[in-house]
Amino acid sequence: MSEPTATPVVEMRHINKTFGPVKALQNVDFRLMPGEVLGLVGDNSAGKSTLMKVMTGAYQRDSGEVRVDGQSTHFKSPQDSRDIGIEMIYQDFALCGNMDIGQNIFLGRWPKRGLFIDRKRMYAEAEAVLKRLKVDVNSVFQKVESLSGGRQQSVAIARTISFDPKVIVLDEPTANLSAMATERLLETMLELKRQGVAQVIISHRLNDIFEVGDRVMVLKRGENVGERLIKDTDEHEVLQLIVQGNMETAPEG
């Protein structure tokens, strides 16, 4: 299989990160293609979240290079990565339960008319974002604390989409969701994929990754031990990589 001709939307080369004596990441290479859904898997100490936090500027790498659209860059904070179109959604969603859906989507950056919040515009734009994601809620005036976990996840994604990102990282997005809410979330991910948004899903649920993913990357003790195209592998092989490790990676495609 030949090398991909498209430029990766994000590429990391030879990334190293230590925390005291612990080598969290060891010479890790990573790439994400435009519109691709990549499953990032491994055990609890594999370095998955650390790698994504390096990519989004939450952690500073010890060495290595990060490139966005082919250009070398350095993020000093998550705001820097947000400015360039990279967003990460954590498990806690970072929502304010006592505020409504519209307020949460535009939290801290409410549209204004003069000195005052333009509430009409805010709620209209909130409805437009939810419609783009094909998320059905009773009302954008509904308090977030009254929503199910799945609906709160949708609001968190809608808030992220309102920044018009090119990349979204979802950290264990289905860990606490019901089967129905998980299915809705995976449908949302597929819709984002159709719209050309590249996504990374960190998950222990391999069936979710095989449902929506294009490629899977396995980390073990901070090292990249294998990559496979979803169409060329199965859950058994990926589990073997997670447990045993394998330095042979699949051809890129």
PDB file of N, CA, C and O in Angstrom, residues 3-41:
ATOM      1  N   GLU A   3       2.191   5.279   0.192  1.00  0.00           N
ATOM      2  CA  GLU A   3       2.079   6.364   1.159  1.00  0.00           C
ATOM      3  C   GLU A   3       0.907   7.271   0.804  1.00  0.00           C
ATOM      4  O   GLU A   3       0.625   7.505  -0.375  1.00  0.00           O
ATOM      5  N   PRO A   4       0.154   7.815   1.799  1.00  0.00           N
ATOM      6  CA  PRO A   4      -0.945   8.720   1.505  1.00  0.00           C
ATOM      7  C   PRO A   4      -0.433  10.007   0.870  1.00  0.00           C
ATOM      8  O   PRO A   4       0.625  10.501   1.220  1.00  0.00           O
ATOM      9  N   THR A   5      -1.176  10.508  -0.085  1.00  0.00           N
ATOM     10  CA  THR A   5      -0.758  11.720  -0.783  1.00  0.00           C
ATOM     11  C   THR A   5      -1.188  12.981  -0.056  1.00  0.00           C
ATOM     12  O   THR A   5      -0.569  14.035  -0.220  1.00  0.00           O
ATOM     13  N   ALA A   6      -2.252  12.911   0.756  1.00  0.00           N
ATOM     14  CA  ALA A   6      -2.732  14.081   1.478  1.00  0.00           C
ATOM     15  C   ALA A   6      -1.770  14.437   2.614  1.00  0.00           C
ATOM     16  O   ALA A   6      -1.074  13.577   3.162  1.00  0.00           O
ATOM     17  N   THR A   7      -1.726  15.704   2.973  1.00  0.00           N
ATOM     18  CA  THR A   7      -0.925  16.159   4.112  1.00  0.00           C
ATOM     19  C   THR A   7      -1.710  15.913   5.397  1.00  0.00           C
ATOM     20  O   THR A   7      -2.885  16.278   5.491  1.00  0.00           O
ATOM     21  N   PRO A   8      -1.103  15.291   6.412  1.00  0.00           N
ATOM     22  CA  PRO A   8      -1.810  15.084   7.674  1.00  0.00           C
ATOM     23  C   PRO A   8      -2.276  16.417   8.262  1.00  0.00           C
ATOM     24  O   PRO A   8      -1.567  17.422   8.188  1.00  0.00           O
ATOM     25  N   VAL A   9      -3.463  16.420   8.823  1.00  0.00           N
ATOM     26  CA  VAL A   9      -3.939  17.634   9.477  1.00  0.00           C
ATOM     27  C   VAL A   9      -3.119  17.876  10.740  1.00  0.00           C
ATOM     28  O   VAL A   9      -2.839  19.020  11.114  1.00  0.00           O
ATOM     29  N   VAL A  10      -2.723  16.795  11.411  1.00  0.00           N
ATOM     30  CA  VAL A  10      -1.797  16.870  12.543  1.00  0.00           C
ATOM     31  C   VAL A  10      -0.796  15.730  12.418  1.00  0.00           C
ATOM     32  O   VAL A  10      -1.170  14.604  12.111  1.00  0.00           O
ATOM     33  N   GLU A  11       0.460  16.050  12.652  1.00  0.00           N
ATOM     34  CA  GLU A  11       1.502  15.023  12.665  1.00  0.00           C
ATOM     35  C   GLU A  11       2.453  15.326  13.814  1.00  0.00           C
ATOM     36  O   GLU A  11       2.852  16.476  14.012  1.00  0.00           O
ATOM     37  N   MET A  12       2.788  14.296  14.583  1.00  0.00           N
ATOM     38  CA  MET A  12       3.768  14.424  15.653  1.00  0.00           C
ATOM     39  C   MET A  12       4.906  13.450  15.398  1.00  0.00           C
ATOM     40  O   MET A  12       4.663  12.288  15.053  1.00  0.00           O
ATOM     41  N   ARG A  13       6.106  13.932  15.569  1.00  0.00           N
ATOM     42  CA  ARG A  13       7.287  13.132  15.265  1.00  0.00           C
ATOM     43  C   ARG A  13       8.197  13.023  16.483  1.00  0.00           C
ATOM     44  O   ARG A  13       8.558  14.022  17.086  1.00  0.00           O
ATOM     45  N   HIS A  14       8.530  11.787  16.846  1.00  0.00           N
ATOM     46  CA  HIS A  14       9.527  11.511  17.887  1.00  0.00           C
ATOM     47  C   HIS A  14       9.208  12.248  19.190  1.00  0.00           C
ATOM     48  O   HIS A  14      10.074  12.897  19.788  1.00  0.00           O
ATOM     49  N   ILE A  15       7.973  12.121  19.639  1.00  0.00           N
ATOM     50  CA  ILE A  15       7.541  12.826  20.850  1.00  0.00           C
ATOM     51  C   ILE A  15       8.005  12.078  22.103  1.00  0.00           C
ATOM     52  O   ILE A  15       7.782  10.880  22.254  1.00  0.00           O
ATOM     53  N   ASN A  16       8.647  12.821  22.997  1.00  0.00           N
ATOM     54  CA  ASN A  16       9.062  12.291  24.292  1.00  0.00           C
ATOM     55  C   ASN A  16       8.504  13.168  25.400  1.00  0.00           C
ATOM     56  O   ASN A  16       8.492  14.403  25.291  1.00  0.00           O
ATOM     57  N   LYS A  17       8.039  12.513  26.466  1.00  0.00           N
ATOM     58  CA  LYS A  17       7.515  13.244  27.617  1.00  0.00           C
ATOM     59  C   LYS A  17       7.773  12.432  28.883  1.00  0.00           C
ATOM     60  O   LYS A  17       7.435  11.246  28.945  1.00  0.00           O
ATOM     61  N   THR A  18       8.389  13.051  29.867  1.00  0.00           N
ATOM     62  CA  THR A  18       8.639  12.388  31.137  1.00  0.00           C
ATOM     63  C   THR A  18       7.994  13.162  32.272  1.00  0.00           C
ATOM     64  O   THR A  18       7.823  14.381  32.198  1.00  0.00           O
ATOM     65  N   PHE A  19       7.636  12.426  33.317  1.00  0.00           N
ATOM     66  CA  PHE A  19       7.168  13.017  34.568  1.00  0.00           C
ATOM     67  C   PHE A  19       8.079  12.459  35.656  1.00  0.00           C
ATOM     68  O   PHE A  19       7.876  11.330  36.117  1.00  0.00           O
ATOM     69  N   GLY A  20       9.108  13.234  36.013  1.00  0.00           N
ATOM     70  CA  GLY A  20      10.100  12.718  36.946  1.00  0.00           C
ATOM     71  C   GLY A  20      10.815  11.527  36.317  1.00  0.00           C
ATOM     72  O   GLY A  20      11.314  11.614  35.197  1.00  0.00           O
ATOM     73  N   PRO A  21      10.838  10.385  37.015  1.00  0.00           N
ATOM     74  CA  PRO A  21      11.510   9.205  36.459  1.00  0.00           C
ATOM     75  C   PRO A  21      10.655   8.414  35.467  1.00  0.00           C
ATOM     76  O   PRO A  21      11.136   7.480  34.838  1.00  0.00           O
ATOM     77  N   VAL A  22       9.387   8.791  35.338  1.00  0.00           N
ATOM     78  CA  VAL A  22       8.455   8.033  34.492  1.00  0.00           C
ATOM     79  C   VAL A  22       8.525   8.518  33.049  1.00  0.00           C
ATOM     80  O   VAL A  22       8.321   9.707  32.769  1.00  0.00           O
ATOM     81  N   LYS A  23       8.805   7.604  32.131  1.00  0.00           N
ATOM     82  CA  LYS A  23       8.803   7.917  30.702  1.00  0.00           C
ATOM     83  C   LYS A  23       7.393   7.693  30.163  1.00  0.00           C
ATOM     84  O   LYS A  23       7.005   6.585  29.816  1.00  0.00           O
ATOM     85  N   ALA A  24       6.620   8.769  30.105  1.00  0.00           N
ATOM     86  CA  ALA A  24       5.221   8.660  29.696  1.00  0.00           C
ATOM     87  C   ALA A  24       5.084   8.435  28.191  1.00  0.00           C
ATOM     88  O   ALA A  24       4.174   7.728  27.736  1.00  0.00           O
ATOM     89  N   LEU A  25       5.951   9.068  27.404  1.00  0.00           N
ATOM     90  CA  LEU A  25       5.960   8.906  25.947  1.00  0.00           C
ATOM     91  C   LEU A  25       7.405   8.728  25.505  1.00  0.00           C
ATOM     92  O   LEU A  25       8.280   9.490  25.913  1.00  0.00           O
ATOM     93  N   GLN A  26       7.618   7.722  24.637  1.00  0.00           N
ATOM     94  CA  GLN A  26       8.964   7.420  24.189  1.00  0.00           C
ATOM     95  C   GLN A  26       9.030   7.386  22.664  1.00  0.00           C
ATOM     96  O   GLN A  26       8.590   6.429  22.040  1.00  0.00           O
ATOM     97  N   ASN A  27       9.499   8.476  22.094  1.00  0.00           N
ATOM     98  CA  ASN A  27       9.771   8.533  20.656  1.00  0.00           C
ATOM     99  C   ASN A  27       8.527   8.173  19.824  1.00  0.00           C
ATOM    100  O   ASN A  27       8.596   7.397  18.864  1.00  0.00           O
ATOM    101  N   VAL A  28       7.387   8.746  20.196  1.00  0.00           N
ATOM    102  CA  VAL A  28       6.112   8.394  19.555  1.00  0.00           C
ATOM    103  C   VAL A  28       5.891   9.207  18.281  1.00  0.00           C
ATOM    104  O   VAL A  28       6.017  10.434  18.283  1.00  0.00           O
ATOM    105  N   ASP A  29       5.550   8.518  17.212  1.00  0.00           N
ATOM    106  CA  ASP A  29       5.102   9.143  15.972  1.00  0.00           C
ATOM    107  C   ASP A  29       3.590   9.012  15.875  1.00  0.00           C
ATOM    108  O   ASP A  29       3.019   7.985  16.253  1.00  0.00           O
ATOM    109  N   PHE A  30       2.946  10.052  15.346  1.00  0.00           N
ATOM    110  CA  PHE A  30       1.482  10.080  15.265  1.00  0.00           C
ATOM    111  C   PHE A  30       1.090  10.908  14.058  1.00  0.00           C
ATOM    112  O   PHE A  30       1.721  11.923  13.756  1.00  0.00           O
ATOM    113  N   ARG A  31       0.057  10.488  13.361  1.00  0.00           N
ATOM    114  CA  ARG A  31      -0.476  11.294  12.267  1.00  0.00           C
ATOM    115  C   ARG A  31      -1.993  11.131  12.222  1.00  0.00           C
ATOM    116  O   ARG A  31      -2.540  10.089  12.586  1.00  0.00           O
ATOM    117  N   LEU A  32      -2.658  12.178  11.800  1.00  0.00           N
ATOM    118  CA  LEU A  32      -4.109  12.183  11.646  1.00  0.00           C
ATOM    119  C   LEU A  32      -4.433  12.854  10.327  1.00  0.00           C
ATOM    120  O   LEU A  32      -4.033  13.994  10.085  1.00  0.00           O
ATOM    121  N   MET A  33      -5.144  12.132   9.474  1.00  0.00           N
ATOM    122  CA  MET A  33      -5.456  12.646   8.150  1.00  0.00           C
ATOM    123  C   MET A  33      -6.757  13.449   8.165  1.00  0.00           C
ATOM    124  O   MET A  33      -7.609  13.255   9.049  1.00  0.00           O
ATOM    125  N   PRO A  34      -6.952  14.357   7.215  1.00  0.00           N
ATOM    126  CA  PRO A  34      -8.198  15.138   7.156  1.00  0.00           C
ATOM    127  C   PRO A  34      -9.429  14.229   7.079  1.00  0.00           C
ATOM    128  O   PRO A  34      -9.471  13.297   6.279  1.00  0.00           O
ATOM    129  N   GLY A  35     -10.397  14.483   7.944  1.00  0.00           N
ATOM    130  CA  GLY A  35     -11.643  13.727   7.929  1.00  0.00           C
ATOM    131  C   GLY A  35     -11.547  12.317   8.465  1.00  0.00           C
ATOM    132  O   GLY A  35     -12.533  11.569   8.446  1.00  0.00           O
ATOM    133  N   GLU A  36     -10.398  11.931   8.993  1.00  0.00           N
ATOM    134  CA  GLU A  36     -10.194  10.569   9.498  1.00  0.00           C
ATOM    135  C   GLU A  36     -10.687  10.436  10.934  1.00  0.00           C
ATOM    136  O   GLU A  36     -10.625  11.377  11.723  1.00  0.00           O
ATOM    137  N   VAL A  37     -11.179   9.238  11.279  1.00  0.00           N
ATOM    138  CA  VAL A  37     -11.475   8.897  12.663  1.00  0.00           C
ATOM    139  C   VAL A  37     -10.442   7.863  13.102  1.00  0.00           C
ATOM    140  O   VAL A  37     -10.391   6.755  12.565  1.00  0.00           O
ATOM    141  N   LEU A  38      -9.608   8.244  14.062  1.00  0.00           N
ATOM    142  CA  LEU A  38      -8.542   7.384  14.554  1.00  0.00           C
ATOM    143  C   LEU A  38      -8.863   6.918  15.963  1.00  0.00           C
ATOM    144  O   LEU A  38      -9.133   7.734  16.847  1.00  0.00           O
ATOM    145  N   GLY A  39      -8.836   5.621  16.181  1.00  0.00           N
ATOM    146  CA  GLY A  39      -8.985   5.072  17.514  1.00  0.00           C
ATOM    147  C   GLY A  39      -7.622   4.980  18.189  1.00  0.00           C
ATOM    148  O   GLY A  39      -6.691   4.404  17.622  1.00  0.00           O
ATOM    149  N   LEU A  40      -7.481   5.559  19.373  1.00  0.00           N
ATOM    150  CA  LEU A  40      -6.234   5.528  20.126  1.00  0.00           C
ATOM    151  C   LEU A  40      -6.460   4.656  21.352  1.00  0.00           C
ATOM    152  O   LEU A  40      -7.263   5.000  22.225  1.00  0.00           O
ATOM    153  N   VAL A  41      -5.773   3.509  21.402  1.00  0.00           N
ATOM    154  CA  VAL A  41      -6.066   2.520  22.439  1.00  0.00           C
ATOM    155  C   VAL A  41      -4.794   2.086  23.162  1.00  0.00           C
ATOM    156  O   VAL A  41      -3.678   2.332  22.715  1.00  0.00           O
TER     157      VAL A  41
END
